[in-house]
mmCIF file of C-alpha atoms and ligand atoms in Angstrom:
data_model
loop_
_atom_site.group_PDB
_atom_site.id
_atom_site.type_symbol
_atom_site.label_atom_id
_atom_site.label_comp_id
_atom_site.label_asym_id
_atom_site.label_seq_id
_atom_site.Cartn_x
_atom_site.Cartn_y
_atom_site.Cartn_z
ATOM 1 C CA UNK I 7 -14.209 -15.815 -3.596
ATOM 2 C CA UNK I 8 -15.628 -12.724 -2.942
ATOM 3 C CA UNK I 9 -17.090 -9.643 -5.109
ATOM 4 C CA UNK I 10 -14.246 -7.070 -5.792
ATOM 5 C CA UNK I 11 -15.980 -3.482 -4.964
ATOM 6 C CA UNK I 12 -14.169 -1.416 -7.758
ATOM 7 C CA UNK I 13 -13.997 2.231 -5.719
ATOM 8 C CA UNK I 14 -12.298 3.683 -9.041
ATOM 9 C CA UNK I 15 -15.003 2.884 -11.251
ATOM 10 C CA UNK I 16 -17.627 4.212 -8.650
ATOM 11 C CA UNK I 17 -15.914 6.714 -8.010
ATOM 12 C CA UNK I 18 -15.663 7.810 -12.181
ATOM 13 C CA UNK I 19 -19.625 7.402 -11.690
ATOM 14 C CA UNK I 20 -19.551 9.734 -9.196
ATOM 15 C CA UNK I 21 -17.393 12.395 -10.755
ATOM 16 C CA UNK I 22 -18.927 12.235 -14.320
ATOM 17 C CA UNK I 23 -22.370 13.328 -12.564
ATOM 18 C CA UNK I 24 -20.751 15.796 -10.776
ATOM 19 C CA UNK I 25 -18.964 17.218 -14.321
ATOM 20 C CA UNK I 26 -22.650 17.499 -15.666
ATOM 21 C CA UNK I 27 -23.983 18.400 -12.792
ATOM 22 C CA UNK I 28 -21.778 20.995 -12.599
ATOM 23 C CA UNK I 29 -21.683 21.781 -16.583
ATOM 24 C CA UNK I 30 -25.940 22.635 -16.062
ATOM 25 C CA UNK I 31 -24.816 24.806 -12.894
ATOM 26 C CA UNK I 32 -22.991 27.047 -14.951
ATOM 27 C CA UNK I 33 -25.425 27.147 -18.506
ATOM 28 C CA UNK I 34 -28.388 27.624 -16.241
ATOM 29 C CA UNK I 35 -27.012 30.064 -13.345
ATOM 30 C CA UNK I 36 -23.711 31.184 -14.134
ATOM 31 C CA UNK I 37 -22.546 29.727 -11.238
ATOM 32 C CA UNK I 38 -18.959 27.567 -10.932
ATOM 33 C CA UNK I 39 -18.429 26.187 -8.084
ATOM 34 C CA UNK I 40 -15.655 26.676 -6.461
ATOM 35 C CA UNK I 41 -13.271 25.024 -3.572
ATOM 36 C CA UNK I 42 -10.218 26.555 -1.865
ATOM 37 C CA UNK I 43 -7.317 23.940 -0.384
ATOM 38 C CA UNK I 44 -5.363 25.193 1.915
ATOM 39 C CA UNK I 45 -1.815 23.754 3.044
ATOM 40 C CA UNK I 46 0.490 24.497 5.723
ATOM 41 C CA UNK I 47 3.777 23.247 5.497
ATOM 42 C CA UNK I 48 5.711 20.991 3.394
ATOM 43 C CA UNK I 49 4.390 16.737 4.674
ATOM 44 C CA UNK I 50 5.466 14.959 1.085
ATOM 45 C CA UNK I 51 1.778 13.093 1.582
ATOM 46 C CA UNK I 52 -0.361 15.767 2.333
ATOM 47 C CA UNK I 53 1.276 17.948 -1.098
ATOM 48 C CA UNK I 54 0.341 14.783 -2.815
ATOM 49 C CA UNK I 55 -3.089 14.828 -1.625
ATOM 50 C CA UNK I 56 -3.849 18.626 -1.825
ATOM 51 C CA UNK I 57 -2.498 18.473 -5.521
ATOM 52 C CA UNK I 58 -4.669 15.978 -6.499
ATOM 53 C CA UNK I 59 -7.124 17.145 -4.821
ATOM 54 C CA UNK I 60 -6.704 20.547 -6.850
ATOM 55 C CA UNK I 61 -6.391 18.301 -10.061
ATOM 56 C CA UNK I 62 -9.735 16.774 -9.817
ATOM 57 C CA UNK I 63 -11.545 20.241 -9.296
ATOM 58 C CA UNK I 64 -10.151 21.327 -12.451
ATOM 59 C CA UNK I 65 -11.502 18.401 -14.273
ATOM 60 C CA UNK I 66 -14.828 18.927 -13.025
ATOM 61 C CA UNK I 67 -14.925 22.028 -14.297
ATOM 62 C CA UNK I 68 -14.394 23.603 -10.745
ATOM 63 C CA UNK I 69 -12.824 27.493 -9.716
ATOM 64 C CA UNK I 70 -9.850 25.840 -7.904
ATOM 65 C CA UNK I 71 -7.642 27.749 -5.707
ATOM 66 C CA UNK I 72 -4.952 26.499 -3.428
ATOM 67 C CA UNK I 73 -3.304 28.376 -0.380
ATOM 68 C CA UNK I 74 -0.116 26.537 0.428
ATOM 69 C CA UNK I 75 1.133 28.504 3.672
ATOM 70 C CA UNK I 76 4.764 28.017 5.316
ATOM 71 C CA UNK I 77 4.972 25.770 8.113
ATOM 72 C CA UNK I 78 5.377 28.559 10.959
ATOM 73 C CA UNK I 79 2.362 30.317 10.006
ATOM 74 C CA UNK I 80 0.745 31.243 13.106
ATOM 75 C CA UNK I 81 -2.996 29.920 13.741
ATOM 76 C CA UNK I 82 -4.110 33.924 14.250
ATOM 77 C CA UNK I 83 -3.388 34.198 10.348
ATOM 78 C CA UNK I 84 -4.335 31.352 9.281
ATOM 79 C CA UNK I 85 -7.652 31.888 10.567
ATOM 80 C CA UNK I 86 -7.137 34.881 8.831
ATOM 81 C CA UNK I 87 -7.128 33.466 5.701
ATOM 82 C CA UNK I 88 -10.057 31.251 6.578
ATOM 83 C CA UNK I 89 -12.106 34.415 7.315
ATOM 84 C CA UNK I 90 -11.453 35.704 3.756
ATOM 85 C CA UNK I 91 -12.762 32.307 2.148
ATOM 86 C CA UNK I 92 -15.927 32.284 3.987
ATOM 87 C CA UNK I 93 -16.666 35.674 2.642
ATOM 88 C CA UNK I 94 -15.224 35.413 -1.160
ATOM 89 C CA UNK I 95 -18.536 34.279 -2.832
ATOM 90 C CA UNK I 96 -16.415 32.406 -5.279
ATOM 91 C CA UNK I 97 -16.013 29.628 -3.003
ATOM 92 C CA UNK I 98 -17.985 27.412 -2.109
ATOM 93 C CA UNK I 99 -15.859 24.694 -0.120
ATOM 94 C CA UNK I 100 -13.056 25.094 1.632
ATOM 95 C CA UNK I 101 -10.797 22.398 3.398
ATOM 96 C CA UNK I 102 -7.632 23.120 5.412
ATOM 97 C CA UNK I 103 -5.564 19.952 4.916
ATOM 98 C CA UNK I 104 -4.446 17.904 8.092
ATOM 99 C CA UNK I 105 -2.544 17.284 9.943
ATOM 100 C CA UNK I 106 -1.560 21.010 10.611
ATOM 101 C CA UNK I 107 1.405 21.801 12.332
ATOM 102 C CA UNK I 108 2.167 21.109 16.209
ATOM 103 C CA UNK I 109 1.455 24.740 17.020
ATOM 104 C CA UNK I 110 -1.843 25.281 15.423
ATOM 105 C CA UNK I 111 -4.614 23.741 17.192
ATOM 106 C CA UNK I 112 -6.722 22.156 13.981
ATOM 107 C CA UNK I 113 -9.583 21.682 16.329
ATOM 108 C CA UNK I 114 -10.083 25.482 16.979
ATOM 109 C CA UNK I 115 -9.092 26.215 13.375
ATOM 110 C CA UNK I 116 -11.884 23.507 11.694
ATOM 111 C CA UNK I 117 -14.562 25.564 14.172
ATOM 112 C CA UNK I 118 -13.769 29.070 12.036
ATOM 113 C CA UNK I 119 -14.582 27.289 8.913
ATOM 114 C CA UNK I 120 -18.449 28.715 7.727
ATOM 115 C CA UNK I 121 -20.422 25.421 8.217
ATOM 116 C CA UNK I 122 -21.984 26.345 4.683
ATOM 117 C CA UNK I 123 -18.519 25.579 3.197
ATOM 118 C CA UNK I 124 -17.221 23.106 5.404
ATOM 119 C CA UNK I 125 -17.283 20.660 2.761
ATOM 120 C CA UNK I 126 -14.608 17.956 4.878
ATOM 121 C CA UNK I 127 -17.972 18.038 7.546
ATOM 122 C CA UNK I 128 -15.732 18.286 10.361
ATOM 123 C CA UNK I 129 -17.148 21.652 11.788
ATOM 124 C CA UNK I 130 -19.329 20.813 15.165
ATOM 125 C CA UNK I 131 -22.741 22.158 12.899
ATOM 126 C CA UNK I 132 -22.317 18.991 10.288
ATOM 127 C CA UNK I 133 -21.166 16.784 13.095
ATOM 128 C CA UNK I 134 -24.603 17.749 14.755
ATOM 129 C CA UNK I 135 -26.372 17.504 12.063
ATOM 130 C CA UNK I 136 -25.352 14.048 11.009
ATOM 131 C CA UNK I 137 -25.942 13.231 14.544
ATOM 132 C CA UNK I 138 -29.162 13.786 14.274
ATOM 133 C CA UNK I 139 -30.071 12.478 11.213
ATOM 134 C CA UNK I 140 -30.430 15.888 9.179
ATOM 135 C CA UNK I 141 -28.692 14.299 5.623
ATOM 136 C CA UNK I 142 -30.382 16.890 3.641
ATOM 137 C CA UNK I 143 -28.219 19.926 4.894
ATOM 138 C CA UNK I 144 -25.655 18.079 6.276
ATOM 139 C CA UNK I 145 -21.754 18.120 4.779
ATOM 140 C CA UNK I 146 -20.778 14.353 5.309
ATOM 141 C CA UNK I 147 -17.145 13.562 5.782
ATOM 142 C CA UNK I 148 -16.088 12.250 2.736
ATOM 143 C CA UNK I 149 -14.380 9.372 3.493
ATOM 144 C CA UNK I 150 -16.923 7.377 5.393
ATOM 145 C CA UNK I 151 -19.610 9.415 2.516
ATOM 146 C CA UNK I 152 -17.998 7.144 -0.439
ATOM 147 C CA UNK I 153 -17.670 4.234 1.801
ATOM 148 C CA UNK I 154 -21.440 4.655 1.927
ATOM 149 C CA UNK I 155 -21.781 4.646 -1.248
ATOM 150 C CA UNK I 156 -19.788 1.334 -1.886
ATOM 151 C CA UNK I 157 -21.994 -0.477 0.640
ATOM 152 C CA UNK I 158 -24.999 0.676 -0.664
ATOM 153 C CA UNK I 159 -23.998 -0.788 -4.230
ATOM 154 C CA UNK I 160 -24.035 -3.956 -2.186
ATOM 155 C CA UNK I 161 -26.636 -3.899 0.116
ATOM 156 C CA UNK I 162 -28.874 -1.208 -1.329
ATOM 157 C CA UNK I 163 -29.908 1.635 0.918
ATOM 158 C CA UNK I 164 -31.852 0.382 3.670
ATOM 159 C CA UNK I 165 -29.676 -1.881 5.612
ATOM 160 C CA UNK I 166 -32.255 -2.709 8.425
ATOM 161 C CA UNK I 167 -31.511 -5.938 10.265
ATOM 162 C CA UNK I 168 -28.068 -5.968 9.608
ATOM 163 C CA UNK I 169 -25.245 -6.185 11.900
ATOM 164 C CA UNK I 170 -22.474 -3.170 11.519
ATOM 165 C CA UNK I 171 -19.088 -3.355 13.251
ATOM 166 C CA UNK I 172 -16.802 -0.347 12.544
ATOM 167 C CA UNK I 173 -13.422 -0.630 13.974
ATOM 168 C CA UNK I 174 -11.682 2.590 14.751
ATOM 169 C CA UNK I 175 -13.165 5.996 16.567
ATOM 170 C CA UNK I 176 -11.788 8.447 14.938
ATOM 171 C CA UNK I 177 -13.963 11.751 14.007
ATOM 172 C CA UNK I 178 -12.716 11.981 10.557
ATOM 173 C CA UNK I 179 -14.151 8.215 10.072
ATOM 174 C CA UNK I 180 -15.156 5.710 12.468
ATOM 175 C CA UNK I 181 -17.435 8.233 14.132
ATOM 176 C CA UNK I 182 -19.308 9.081 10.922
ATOM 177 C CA UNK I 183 -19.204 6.647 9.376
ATOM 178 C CA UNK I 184 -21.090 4.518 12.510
ATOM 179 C CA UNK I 185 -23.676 7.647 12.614
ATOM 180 C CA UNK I 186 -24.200 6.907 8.517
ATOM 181 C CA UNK I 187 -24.896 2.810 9.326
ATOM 182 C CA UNK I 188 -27.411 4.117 11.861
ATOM 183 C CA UNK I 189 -29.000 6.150 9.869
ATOM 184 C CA UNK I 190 -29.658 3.432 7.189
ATOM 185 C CA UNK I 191 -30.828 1.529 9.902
ATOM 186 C CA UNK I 192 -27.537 -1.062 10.739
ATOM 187 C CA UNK I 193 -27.044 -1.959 14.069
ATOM 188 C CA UNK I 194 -23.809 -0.648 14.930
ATOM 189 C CA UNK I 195 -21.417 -1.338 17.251
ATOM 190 C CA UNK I 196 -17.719 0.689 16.964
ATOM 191 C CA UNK I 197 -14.749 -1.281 18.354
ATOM 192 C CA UNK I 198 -10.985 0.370 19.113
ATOM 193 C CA UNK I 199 -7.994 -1.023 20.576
ATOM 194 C CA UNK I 200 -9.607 -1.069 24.203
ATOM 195 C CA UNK I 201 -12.034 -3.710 23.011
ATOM 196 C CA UNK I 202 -12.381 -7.058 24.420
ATOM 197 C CA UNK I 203 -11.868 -9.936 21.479
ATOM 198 C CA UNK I 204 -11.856 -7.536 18.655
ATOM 199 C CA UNK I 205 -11.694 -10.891 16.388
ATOM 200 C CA UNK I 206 -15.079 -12.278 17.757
ATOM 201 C CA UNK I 207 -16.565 -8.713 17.633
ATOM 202 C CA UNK I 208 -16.110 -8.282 14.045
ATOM 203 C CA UNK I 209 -17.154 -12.020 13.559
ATOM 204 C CA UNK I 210 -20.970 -10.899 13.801
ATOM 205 C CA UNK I 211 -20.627 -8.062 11.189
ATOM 206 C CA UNK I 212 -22.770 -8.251 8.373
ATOM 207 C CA UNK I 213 -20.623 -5.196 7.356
ATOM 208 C CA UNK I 214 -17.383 -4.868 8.653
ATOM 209 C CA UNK I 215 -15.949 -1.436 8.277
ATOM 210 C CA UNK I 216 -11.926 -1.462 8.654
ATOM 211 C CA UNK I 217 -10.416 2.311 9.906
ATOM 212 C CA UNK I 218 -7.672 1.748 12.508
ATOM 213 C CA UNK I 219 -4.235 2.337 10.301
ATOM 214 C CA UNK I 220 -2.979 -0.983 11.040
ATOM 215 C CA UNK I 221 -1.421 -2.861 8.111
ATOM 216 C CA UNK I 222 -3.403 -6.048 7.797
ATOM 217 C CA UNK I 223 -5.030 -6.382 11.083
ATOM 218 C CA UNK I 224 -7.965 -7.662 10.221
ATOM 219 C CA UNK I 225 -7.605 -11.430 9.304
ATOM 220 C CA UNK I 226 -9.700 -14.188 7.254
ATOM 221 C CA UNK I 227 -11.370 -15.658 10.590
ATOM 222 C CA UNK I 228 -12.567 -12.263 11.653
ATOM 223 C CA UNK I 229 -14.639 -12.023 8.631
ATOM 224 C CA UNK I 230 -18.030 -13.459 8.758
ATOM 225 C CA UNK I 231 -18.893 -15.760 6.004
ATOM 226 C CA UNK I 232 -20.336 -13.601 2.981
ATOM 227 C CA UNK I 233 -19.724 -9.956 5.217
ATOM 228 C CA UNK I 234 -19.679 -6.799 2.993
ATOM 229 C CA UNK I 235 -16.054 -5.673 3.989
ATOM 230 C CA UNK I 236 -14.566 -2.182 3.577
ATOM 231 C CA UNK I 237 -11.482 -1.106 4.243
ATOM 232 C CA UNK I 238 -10.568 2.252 4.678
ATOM 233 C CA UNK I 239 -6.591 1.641 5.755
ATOM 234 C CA UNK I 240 -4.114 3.240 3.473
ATOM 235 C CA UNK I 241 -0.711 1.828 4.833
ATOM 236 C CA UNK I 242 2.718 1.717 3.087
ATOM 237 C CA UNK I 243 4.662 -1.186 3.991
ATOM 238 C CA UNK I 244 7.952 -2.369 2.633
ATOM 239 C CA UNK I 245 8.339 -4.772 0.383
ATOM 240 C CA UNK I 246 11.757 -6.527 0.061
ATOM 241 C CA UNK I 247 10.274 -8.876 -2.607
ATOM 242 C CA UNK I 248 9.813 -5.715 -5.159
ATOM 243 C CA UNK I 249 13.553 -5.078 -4.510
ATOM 244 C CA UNK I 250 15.577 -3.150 -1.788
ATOM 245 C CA UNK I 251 13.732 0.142 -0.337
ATOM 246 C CA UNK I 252 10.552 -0.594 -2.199
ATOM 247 C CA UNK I 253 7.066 -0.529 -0.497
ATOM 248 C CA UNK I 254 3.966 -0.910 -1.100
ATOM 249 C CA UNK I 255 0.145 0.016 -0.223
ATOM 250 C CA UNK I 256 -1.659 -2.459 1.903
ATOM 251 C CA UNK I 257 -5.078 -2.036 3.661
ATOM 252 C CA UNK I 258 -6.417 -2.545 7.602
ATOM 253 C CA UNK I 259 -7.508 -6.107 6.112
ATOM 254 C CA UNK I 260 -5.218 -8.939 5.104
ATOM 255 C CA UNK I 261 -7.219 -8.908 1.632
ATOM 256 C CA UNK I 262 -6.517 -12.060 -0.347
ATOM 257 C CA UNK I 263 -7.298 -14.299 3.472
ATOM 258 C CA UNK I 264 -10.123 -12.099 3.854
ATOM 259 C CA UNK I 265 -11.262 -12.298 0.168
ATOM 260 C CA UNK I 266 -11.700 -15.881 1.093
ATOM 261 C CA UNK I 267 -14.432 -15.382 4.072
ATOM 262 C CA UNK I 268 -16.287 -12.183 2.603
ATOM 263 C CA UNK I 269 -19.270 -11.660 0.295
ATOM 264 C CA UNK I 270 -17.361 -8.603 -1.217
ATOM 265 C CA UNK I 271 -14.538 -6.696 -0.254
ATOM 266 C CA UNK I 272 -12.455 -3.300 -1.002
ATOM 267 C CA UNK I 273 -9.081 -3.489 -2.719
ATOM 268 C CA UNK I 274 -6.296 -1.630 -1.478
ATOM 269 C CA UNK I 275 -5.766 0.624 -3.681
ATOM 270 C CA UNK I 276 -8.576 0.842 -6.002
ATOM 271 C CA UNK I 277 -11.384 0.622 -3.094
ATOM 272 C CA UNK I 278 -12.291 3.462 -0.147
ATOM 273 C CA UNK I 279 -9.600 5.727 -1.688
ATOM 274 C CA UNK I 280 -10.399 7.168 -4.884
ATOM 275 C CA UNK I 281 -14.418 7.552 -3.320
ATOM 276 C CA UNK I 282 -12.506 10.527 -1.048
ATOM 277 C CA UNK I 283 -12.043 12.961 -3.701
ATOM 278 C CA UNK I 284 -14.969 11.730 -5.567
ATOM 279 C CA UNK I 285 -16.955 12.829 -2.693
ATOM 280 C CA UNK I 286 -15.345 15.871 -2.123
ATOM 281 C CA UNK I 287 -16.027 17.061 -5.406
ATOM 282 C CA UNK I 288 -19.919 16.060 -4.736
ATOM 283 C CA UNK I 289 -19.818 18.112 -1.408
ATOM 284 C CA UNK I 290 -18.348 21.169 -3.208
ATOM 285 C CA UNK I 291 -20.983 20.730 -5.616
ATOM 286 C CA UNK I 292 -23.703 20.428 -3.257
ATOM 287 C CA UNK I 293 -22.488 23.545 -1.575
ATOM 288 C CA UNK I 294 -22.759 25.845 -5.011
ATOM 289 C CA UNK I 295 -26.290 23.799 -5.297
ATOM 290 C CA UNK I 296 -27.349 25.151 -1.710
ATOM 291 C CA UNK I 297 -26.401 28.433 -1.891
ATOM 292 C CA UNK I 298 -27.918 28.427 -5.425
ATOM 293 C CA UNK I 299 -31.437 27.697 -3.512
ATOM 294 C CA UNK I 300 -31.526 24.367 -5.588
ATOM 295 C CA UNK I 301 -32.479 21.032 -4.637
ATOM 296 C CA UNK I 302 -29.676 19.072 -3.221
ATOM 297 C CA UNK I 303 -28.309 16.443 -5.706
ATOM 298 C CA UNK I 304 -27.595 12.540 -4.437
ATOM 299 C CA UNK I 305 -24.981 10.645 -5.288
HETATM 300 N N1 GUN N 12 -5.963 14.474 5.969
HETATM 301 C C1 GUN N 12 -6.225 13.156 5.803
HETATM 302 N N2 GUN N 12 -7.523 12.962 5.455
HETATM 303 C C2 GUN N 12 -8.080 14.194 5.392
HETATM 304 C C3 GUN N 12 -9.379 14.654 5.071
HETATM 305 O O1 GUN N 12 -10.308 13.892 4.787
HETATM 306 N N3 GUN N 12 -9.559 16.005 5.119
HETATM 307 C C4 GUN N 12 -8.567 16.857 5.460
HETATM 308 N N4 GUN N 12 -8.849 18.162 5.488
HETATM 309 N N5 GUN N 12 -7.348 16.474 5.763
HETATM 310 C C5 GUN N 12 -7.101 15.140 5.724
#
């Protein structure tokens, strides 16, 4: 049976440092930081996310300010808006919550973010940079950032000679996240749903990285005996044996089959998710640190 990675507890790690962190910040410098959400429109998820996003700021002692925007805001004012946060001095991260509507084109409206408080790392400046291995100025995404973190309470930091299969491209995660594995020296490969026997691809992963938003995909004899498995799929199923009309969350994996094969695996919930905000929280911190002129904190 494998090791249960506990992403809440981790991710209580994370967020306690980031409370003192953040606590010192403010006795030594006077400075709080400070992150602005913004929202447009009214997807149930995303108000569920921003809130607690907002929620978790407050606890760590952030300045927390959310924009919530109706849903036919045009993209001239919300980049507007965006060009008011990157010159309020009080913030120090700001993330525009996706998806945005049809209309708005989130690619062009990520690229007016400042790069300085791009704190999601999905401006082309943090994409470089992770591309090319600067980490110490970089704003990681933070989903793939708190993955990181899980493996490395695994595997360590230095992951040379292992074998890294991520499965899914997408530039919020698979991307990064096989850019991160590089840069702790995996050897990654990053399989989609073009790719030719998916199940004997991930077979050779020392660290299989599920992010594909397919409810259980991955299965027991894709898993490589004693693989490090994380799974970043957050998908809500139903679940006719809770009653009529309930669901529930499952991951990319098949977890209790997979649980069988691996050397330690993600929950879902309780694994990848709770990191997010964790990490978010350490990227808005990092941001007040930067500007401060300090030396960047690690997490
Ligand atoms: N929507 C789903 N995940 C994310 C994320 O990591 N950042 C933003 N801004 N929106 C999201």
């Amino acid at each position: 049976m494998a090791e249960i990675i506990d992403g809440k507890a981790v991710a209580e790690d994370v967020v306690a440092k980031v409370k003192t962190l953040a606590a010192g910040l403010k006795a030594e410098k006077g400075i709080v930081p400070g992150l602005a959400v913004v929202i447009v429109g009214e997807d149930p998820a995303s108000q569920v996310y921003v809130a607690s996003k907002g929620k978790k700021a407050k606890e760590c002692g952030f300045h927390s300010v959310q924009h919530t925007l109706p849903a036919e805001t045009g993209e001239a004012e919300l980049a507007e808006l965006i060009e008011t946060l990157n010159a309020d001095p009080a913030i120090h991260g700001i993330l525009v919550q996706l998806p945005l509507p049809k209309h708005i084109d989130s690619g062009s409206i990520i690229q007016t973010i400042s790069p300085d408080k791009d704190v999601d790392g999905f401006h082309f400046v943090n994409v470089g940079k992770l591309g090319t291995g600067e980490l110490e100025t970089a704003f990681v995404p933070c989903t793939p950032a708190g993955s990181m973190l899980l493996i490395e309470r695994v595997r360590g930091k230095d992951l040379s000679g292992l074998n890294a299969v991520v499965v899914g491209r997408s530039n919020i995660v698979g991307k990064p996240m096989a850019n991160l594995l590089l840069a702790a020296n995996c050897t990654v490969t990053i399989a989609h749903s073009r790719t030719k026997d998916l199940a004997a691809l991930a077979r050779t992963a020392d660290i299989l990285v599920a992010a594909v938003g397919r409810p259980e995909m991955i299965r027991s004899d894709w898993v490589k005996p004693g693989a490090t498995v994380i799974d970043v799929g957050i998908n809500r199923v139903p679940a006719p044996d809770k009653g009529e009309g309930k669901t529930r969350l499952v991951g990319d994996v098949a977890y209790t089959e997979a649980a069988d094969n691996a050397g330690a695996i993600t929950p879902v919930p309780g694994g990848v998710g709770p990191m997010t905000i964790a990490l978010l929280m350490a990227n808005t911190l990092v941001s007040a640190y930067l500007r401060a002129g300090l030396a960047r904190p690690s997490f």
